[in-house]
Amino acid sequence: MKNILMAVIHWVIGVTITAALIWLVEVLIGWRAVWDSWQLAPSLVVLQSLFLFALSHALRAWRIYLFKSHSLGLGYGLTLKLSLIHQSLNNLLPMRLGEASYPLLMKRYSALSLIDASLDLIWLRVLDLIVMASLSIFIAISYVCLELAIATALMTTAAGGYVLVLARSLSDRAGMPDEERGGLISALSRLGARGPISTTELYWLLCLTASAWAVKIGAIALLAAALTDLSWLTVLGGIVAGELSGVLPVHGVAGAGTYEAAFVAGAISGGDTLEKLLLTSVSLHIFVISSTCALTFMSLPLGRAPRKN
């Protein structure tokens, strides 16, 4: 009963946040301005952004395919479909409920247990966290020195990869009692046990993760350049903050409201007006949600589940 009550409260909060966004956009800029901004965007730029956005999802699915799907007998087409369904549900459902779709889908189409699939998802999310932390550091330092920002971001990514390599090496000591390894070492060991089988594969997955995020952010930034005259650093700060808003425990329907608030918070240091930032965030959020759902619908005919003995 308590869980049901909490779910209802979260839904009410989510609907309230979304309603507040609809009202705020109408008061500050007007929804007609959002429509007008899309009409000014060149069709070629929109198509290029869509292509890059689709490519980012293809890279994301390739990461899952190399990590687990191939060994489970799942083809790339089916992996792409499962990845897109998972991503769409993540975008649409509140409280990160969409994350539960990954282990459920993997169990549905393979012999993988829910626990193992959940641990695999944690591995993927750790890779995402390393890349997004590096991007956040890059943006923060870029206001001071671009060269230093690039170097620091690369070092952060490499350090994150080293921690994962360490976690994997500790998994070889899994036979040791937990009290001998300590709490942190024990946690790293469990994480490492579900990781890639080699250091080379680990860094390959990290590179794929970075590439997928870079292409996705590039697609959104390309569209933003056609919709607004915000500086590239302002746009990047807003996009990264908006993407990170998905980890919040409570957000609006399909992220509406929380994505925009995070975008504005991440981009406000650029010195632009609230109205301009709000207009850009709403337009980009519409692009992200609609494109992901459209790609998911198009992927439904792809792939077949392997035959079970």
Tab-separated table of C-alpha atoms in Angstrom:
chain	number	residue	atom	x	y	z
A	1	MET	CA	0.000	0.000	0.000
A	2	LYS	CA	2.866	2.337	0.861
A	3	ASN	CA	4.534	1.694	-2.512
A	4	ILE	CA	1.306	2.420	-4.357
A	5	LEU	CA	0.877	5.660	-2.426
A	6	MET	CA	4.444	6.743	-3.239
A	7	ALA	CA	3.905	5.934	-6.909
A	8	VAL	CA	0.734	8.036	-6.970
A	9	ILE	CA	2.547	10.910	-5.271
A	10	HIS	CA	5.354	10.750	-7.833
A	11	TRP	CA	2.866	10.737	-10.695
A	12	VAL	CA	1.033	13.729	-9.237
A	13	ILE	CA	4.313	15.585	-8.841
A	14	GLY	CA	5.303	14.665	-12.387
A	15	VAL	CA	2.023	15.900	-13.852
A	16	THR	CA	2.293	19.087	-11.790
A	17	ILE	CA	5.824	19.756	-13.071
A	18	THR	CA	4.686	19.205	-16.658
A	19	ALA	CA	1.678	21.484	-16.217
A	20	ALA	CA	3.940	24.131	-14.708
A	21	LEU	CA	6.224	23.918	-17.744
A	22	ILE	CA	3.308	24.300	-20.167
A	23	TRP	CA	2.082	27.361	-18.298
A	24	LEU	CA	5.559	28.881	-17.928
A	25	VAL	CA	6.369	28.499	-21.630
A	26	GLU	CA	3.089	30.132	-22.587
A	27	VAL	CA	3.644	33.041	-20.192
A	28	LEU	CA	7.305	33.748	-20.952
A	29	ILE	CA	7.648	32.986	-24.664
A	30	GLY	CA	4.405	31.521	-25.995
A	31	TRP	CA	4.087	28.110	-27.626
A	32	ARG	CA	3.758	29.811	-30.988
A	33	ALA	CA	7.392	30.910	-30.645
A	34	VAL	CA	8.423	27.250	-30.258
A	35	TRP	CA	6.618	26.378	-33.479
A	36	ASP	CA	8.093	29.376	-35.284
A	37	SER	CA	11.634	28.413	-34.256
A	38	TRP	CA	11.166	24.992	-35.848
A	39	GLN	CA	9.947	26.556	-39.079
A	40	LEU	CA	13.170	28.563	-39.314
A	41	ALA	CA	15.361	25.456	-39.034
A	42	PRO	CA	16.650	24.288	-42.469
A	43	SER	CA	15.311	20.871	-43.447
A	44	LEU	CA	18.820	19.661	-44.271
A	45	VAL	CA	20.039	20.468	-40.749
A	46	VAL	CA	17.087	18.641	-39.206
A	47	LEU	CA	17.815	15.577	-41.373
A	48	GLN	CA	21.497	15.696	-40.455
A	49	SER	CA	20.595	15.878	-36.774
A	50	LEU	CA	18.243	12.927	-37.171
A	51	PHE	CA	20.946	10.911	-38.908
A	52	LEU	CA	23.484	11.620	-36.166
A	53	PHE	CA	20.897	10.889	-33.489
A	54	ALA	CA	20.120	7.529	-35.114
A	55	LEU	CA	23.852	6.818	-35.377
A	56	SER	CA	24.257	7.437	-31.655
A	57	HIS	CA	21.604	4.817	-30.926
A	58	ALA	CA	23.298	2.417	-33.331
A	59	LEU	CA	26.569	2.856	-31.411
A	60	ARG	CA	24.767	2.410	-28.101
A	61	ALA	CA	23.253	-0.855	-29.337
A	62	TRP	CA	26.618	-2.001	-30.714
A	63	ARG	CA	28.055	-1.531	-27.235
A	64	ILE	CA	25.395	-3.842	-25.765
A	65	TYR	CA	25.897	-6.325	-28.604
A	66	LEU	CA	29.638	-6.602	-27.985
A	67	PHE	CA	29.203	-6.628	-24.220
A	68	LYS	CA	26.524	-9.313	-23.846
A	69	SER	CA	24.134	-9.864	-26.753
A	70	HIS	CA	26.596	-11.674	-29.026
A	71	SER	CA	27.460	-14.251	-26.361
A	72	LEU	CA	23.745	-14.726	-25.654
A	73	GLY	CA	22.948	-15.438	-29.300
A	74	LEU	CA	21.051	-12.198	-29.865
A	75	GLY	CA	21.635	-10.577	-33.253
A	76	TYR	CA	22.490	-6.923	-33.682
A	77	GLY	CA	19.067	-6.099	-35.144
A	78	LEU	CA	17.291	-7.477	-32.103
A	79	THR	CA	19.785	-5.749	-29.799
A	80	LEU	CA	19.104	-2.429	-31.525
A	81	LYS	CA	15.365	-2.894	-31.029
A	82	LEU	CA	15.736	-3.816	-27.357
A	83	SER	CA	18.080	-0.869	-26.768
A	84	LEU	CA	15.651	1.588	-28.361
A	85	ILE	CA	12.664	0.202	-26.440
A	86	HIS	CA	14.656	0.509	-23.225
A	87	GLN	CA	15.672	4.065	-24.060
A	88	SER	CA	12.134	5.115	-24.987
A	89	LEU	CA	10.699	3.743	-21.763
A	90	ASN	CA	13.475	5.488	-19.851
A	91	ASN	CA	12.466	8.767	-21.461
A	92	LEU	CA	8.737	8.334	-20.951
A	93	LEU	CA	8.396	6.703	-17.526
A	94	PRO	CA	9.002	8.556	-14.245
A	95	MET	CA	11.359	7.594	-11.403
A	96	ARG	CA	13.687	5.764	-13.806
A	97	LEU	CA	11.118	2.959	-14.030
A	98	GLY	CA	12.179	2.462	-17.631
A	99	GLU	CA	15.477	0.989	-16.399
A	100	ALA	CA	13.574	-2.120	-15.326
A	101	SER	CA	12.770	-2.821	-18.976
A	102	TYR	CA	16.387	-3.785	-19.752
A	103	PRO	CA	16.608	-6.856	-17.473
A	104	LEU	CA	13.034	-7.797	-18.360
A	105	LEU	CA	13.739	-7.633	-22.101
A	106	MET	CA	17.019	-9.532	-21.766
A	107	LYS	CA	15.283	-12.257	-19.768
A	108	ARG	CA	12.474	-12.383	-22.348
A	109	TYR	CA	14.802	-12.893	-25.299
A	110	SER	CA	17.635	-14.853	-23.675
A	111	ALA	CA	18.410	-17.182	-20.797
A	112	LEU	CA	19.911	-14.358	-18.742
A	113	SER	CA	18.483	-14.008	-15.241
A	114	LEU	CA	17.026	-10.744	-13.983
A	115	ILE	CA	19.848	-10.361	-11.454
A	116	ASP	CA	22.608	-10.904	-14.016
A	117	ALA	CA	20.929	-8.565	-16.509
A	118	SER	CA	20.567	-5.923	-13.797
A	119	LEU	CA	24.265	-6.201	-12.936
A	120	ASP	CA	25.128	-5.853	-16.628
A	121	LEU	CA	23.008	-2.711	-16.775
A	122	ILE	CA	24.910	-1.293	-13.804
A	123	TRP	CA	28.129	-1.871	-15.744
A	124	LEU	CA	26.743	0.064	-18.708
A	125	ARG	CA	25.578	2.878	-16.447
A	126	VAL	CA	29.022	3.108	-14.839
A	127	LEU	CA	30.507	3.575	-18.313
A	128	ASP	CA	27.919	6.294	-18.996
A	129	LEU	CA	28.737	7.953	-15.678
A	130	ILE	CA	32.454	8.086	-16.484
A	131	VAL	CA	31.814	9.718	-19.863
A	132	MET	CA	29.243	12.205	-18.553
A	133	ALA	CA	31.509	13.153	-15.631
A	134	SER	CA	34.311	13.812	-18.110
A	135	LEU	CA	32.010	15.944	-20.260
A	136	SER	CA	30.843	17.932	-17.236
A	137	ILE	CA	34.424	18.603	-16.202
A	138	PHE	CA	35.296	19.601	-19.777
A	139	ILE	CA	32.484	22.150	-19.910
A	140	ALA	CA	33.295	23.616	-16.490
A	141	ILE	CA	36.990	24.097	-17.255
A	142	SER	CA	36.370	25.297	-20.833
A	143	TYR	CA	35.278	28.667	-19.448
A	144	VAL	CA	38.879	29.064	-18.227
A	145	CYS	CA	41.083	27.198	-20.720
A	146	LEU	CA	39.988	24.936	-23.581
A	147	GLU	CA	43.280	23.010	-23.781
A	148	LEU	CA	43.226	22.303	-20.051
A	149	ALA	CA	39.575	21.211	-20.317
A	150	ILE	CA	40.387	18.669	-23.039
A	151	ALA	CA	43.365	17.278	-21.135
A	152	THR	CA	41.428	17.008	-17.863
A	153	ALA	CA	38.448	15.313	-19.533
A	154	LEU	CA	40.719	12.742	-21.190
A	155	MET	CA	42.512	12.059	-17.918
A	156	THR	CA	39.182	11.652	-16.117
A	157	THR	CA	38.019	9.128	-18.698
A	158	ALA	CA	41.298	7.222	-18.486
A	159	ALA	CA	41.132	7.231	-14.666
A	160	GLY	CA	37.596	5.888	-14.781
A	161	GLY	CA	38.713	3.118	-17.103
A	162	TYR	CA	41.580	2.280	-14.750
A	163	VAL	CA	39.159	1.942	-11.830
A	164	LEU	CA	37.105	-0.517	-13.867
A	165	VAL	CA	40.242	-2.466	-14.777
A	166	LEU	CA	41.077	-2.567	-11.062
A	167	ALA	CA	37.548	-3.777	-10.300
A	168	ARG	CA	37.944	-6.560	-12.811
A	169	SER	CA	41.305	-7.628	-11.377
A	170	LEU	CA	39.785	-7.760	-7.907
A	171	SER	CA	37.124	-10.143	-9.165
A	172	ASP	CA	39.865	-12.780	-9.504
A	173	ARG	CA	40.051	-12.711	-5.704
A	174	ALA	CA	36.333	-13.445	-5.375
A	175	GLY	CA	37.138	-16.588	-3.404
A	176	MET	CA	38.449	-14.553	-0.502
A	177	PRO	CA	36.068	-13.944	2.411
A	178	ASP	CA	34.363	-10.543	2.351
A	179	GLU	CA	35.823	-9.617	5.732
A	180	GLU	CA	39.343	-10.000	4.296
A	181	ARG	CA	38.637	-7.860	1.256
A	182	GLY	CA	36.771	-5.005	2.890
A	183	GLY	CA	33.469	-3.419	1.872
A	184	LEU	CA	34.757	-1.261	-1.001
A	185	ILE	CA	36.968	-3.991	-2.434
A	186	SER	CA	34.108	-6.472	-2.165
A	187	ALA	CA	31.781	-4.142	-4.070
A	188	LEU	CA	34.408	-3.542	-6.776
A	189	SER	CA	34.988	-7.280	-7.011
A	190	ARG	CA	31.310	-7.986	-7.620
A	191	LEU	CA	31.196	-5.283	-10.257
A	192	GLY	CA	34.323	-6.609	-11.933
A	193	ALA	CA	32.981	-10.145	-12.068
A	194	ARG	CA	30.208	-9.000	-14.442
A	195	GLY	CA	32.515	-6.885	-16.576
A	196	PRO	CA	34.237	-7.497	-19.922
A	197	ILE	CA	36.497	-10.522	-20.157
A	198	SER	CA	39.589	-8.488	-21.066
A	199	THR	CA	41.070	-5.039	-20.525
A	200	THR	CA	41.056	-4.449	-24.277
A	201	GLU	CA	37.317	-5.116	-24.468
A	202	LEU	CA	36.725	-2.836	-21.480
A	203	TYR	CA	38.459	0.128	-23.095
A	204	TRP	CA	36.746	-0.657	-26.394
A	205	LEU	CA	33.378	-0.441	-24.651
A	206	LEU	CA	34.433	2.812	-23.002
A	207	CYS	CA	35.374	4.234	-26.412
A	208	LEU	CA	32.019	3.144	-27.840
A	209	THR	CA	30.248	4.780	-24.915
A	210	ALA	CA	32.142	8.040	-25.437
A	211	SER	CA	31.459	7.914	-29.186
A	212	ALA	CA	27.738	7.316	-28.705
A	213	TRP	CA	27.439	10.248	-26.305
A	214	ALA	CA	29.589	12.516	-28.499
A	215	VAL	CA	27.466	11.799	-31.573
A	216	LYS	CA	24.207	12.254	-29.661
A	217	ILE	CA	25.280	15.557	-28.144
A	218	GLY	CA	26.645	16.620	-31.526
A	219	ALA	CA	23.269	15.895	-33.137
A	220	ILE	CA	21.418	17.972	-30.557
A	221	ALA	CA	23.994	20.786	-30.711
A	222	LEU	CA	23.765	20.886	-34.510
A	223	LEU	CA	20.024	21.385	-34.295
A	224	ALA	CA	20.445	23.977	-31.528
A	225	ALA	CA	22.756	25.992	-33.789
A	226	ALA	CA	19.933	26.203	-36.327
A	227	LEU	CA	17.311	27.148	-33.742
A	228	THR	CA	19.216	29.721	-31.691
A	229	ASP	CA	22.317	31.900	-31.578
A	230	LEU	CA	23.531	30.581	-28.223
A	231	SER	CA	27.275	29.965	-27.953
A	232	TRP	CA	28.501	26.405	-28.385
A	233	LEU	CA	29.690	26.221	-24.775
A	234	THR	CA	26.323	27.423	-23.480
A	235	VAL	CA	24.526	24.824	-25.607
A	236	LEU	CA	26.832	22.004	-24.490
A	237	GLY	CA	26.377	22.927	-20.834
A	238	GLY	CA	22.619	22.867	-21.241
A	239	ILE	CA	22.549	19.599	-23.193
A	240	VAL	CA	24.753	17.718	-20.727
A	241	ALA	CA	22.763	19.025	-17.759
A	242	GLY	CA	19.519	18.096	-19.497
A	243	GLU	CA	20.725	14.552	-20.158
A	244	LEU	CA	21.882	14.192	-16.558
A	245	SER	CA	18.430	15.240	-15.322
A	246	GLY	CA	17.241	11.739	-16.164
A	247	VAL	CA	18.848	10.419	-12.975
A	248	LEU	CA	16.554	12.529	-10.799
A	249	PRO	CA	14.113	10.421	-8.747
A	250	VAL	CA	11.187	12.664	-9.704
A	251	HIS	CA	10.586	14.408	-12.999
A	252	GLY	CA	7.779	15.521	-15.252
A	253	VAL	CA	5.887	13.404	-17.756
A	254	ALA	CA	8.511	12.261	-20.298
A	255	GLY	CA	10.963	14.475	-18.411
A	256	ALA	CA	9.038	17.617	-19.338
A	257	GLY	CA	9.921	20.344	-16.885
A	258	THR	CA	12.939	18.741	-15.241
A	259	TYR	CA	14.863	18.497	-18.544
A	260	GLU	CA	14.202	22.152	-19.266
A	261	ALA	CA	15.090	23.230	-15.725
A	262	ALA	CA	18.367	21.295	-15.870
A	263	PHE	CA	19.158	22.700	-19.321
A	264	VAL	CA	18.643	26.262	-18.121
A	265	ALA	CA	20.716	25.609	-14.980
A	266	GLY	CA	23.559	24.170	-17.039
A	267	ALA	CA	23.474	26.953	-19.635
A	268	ILE	CA	22.692	30.010	-17.494
A	269	SER	CA	26.386	30.741	-16.894
A	270	GLY	CA	26.576	31.776	-20.556
A	271	GLY	CA	24.744	34.981	-19.634
A	272	ASP	CA	21.781	34.553	-21.977
A	273	THR	CA	18.193	35.406	-21.081
A	274	LEU	CA	15.895	32.917	-19.412
A	275	GLU	CA	13.410	33.208	-22.284
A	276	LYS	CA	16.000	32.227	-24.905
A	277	LEU	CA	17.288	29.303	-22.845
A	278	LEU	CA	13.766	28.064	-22.139
A	279	LEU	CA	12.809	28.244	-25.808
A	280	THR	CA	15.907	26.297	-26.825
A	281	SER	CA	15.476	23.643	-24.125
A	282	VAL	CA	11.841	22.980	-25.056
A	283	SER	CA	12.661	22.651	-28.760
A	284	LEU	CA	15.576	20.295	-28.126
A	285	HIS	CA	13.587	18.183	-25.686
A	286	ILE	CA	10.835	17.765	-28.268
A	287	PHE	CA	13.473	16.600	-30.744
A	288	VAL	CA	14.997	14.064	-28.331
A	289	ILE	CA	11.686	12.516	-27.261
A	290	SER	CA	10.037	12.433	-30.691
A	291	SER	CA	13.162	11.103	-32.452
A	292	THR	CA	13.710	8.329	-29.911
A	293	CYS	CA	10.077	7.212	-30.104
A	294	ALA	CA	10.094	7.344	-33.918
A	295	LEU	CA	13.283	5.279	-34.119
A	296	THR	CA	11.845	2.778	-31.644
A	297	PHE	CA	8.706	2.363	-33.750
A	298	MET	CA	10.812	1.861	-36.881
A	299	SER	CA	12.949	-0.780	-35.133
A	300	LEU	CA	10.044	-3.007	-34.070
A	301	PRO	CA	10.253	-5.324	-37.125
A	302	LEU	CA	13.984	-5.883	-36.540
A	303	GLY	CA	15.474	-9.089	-35.199
A	304	ARG	CA	14.066	-12.353	-33.989
A	305	ALA	CA	14.516	-14.067	-30.694
A	306	PRO	CA	16.804	-17.116	-30.823
A	307	ARG	CA	15.107	-20.463	-30.504
A	308	LYS	CA	15.135	-21.884	-27.023
A	309	ASN	CA	15.888	-25.550	-26.534
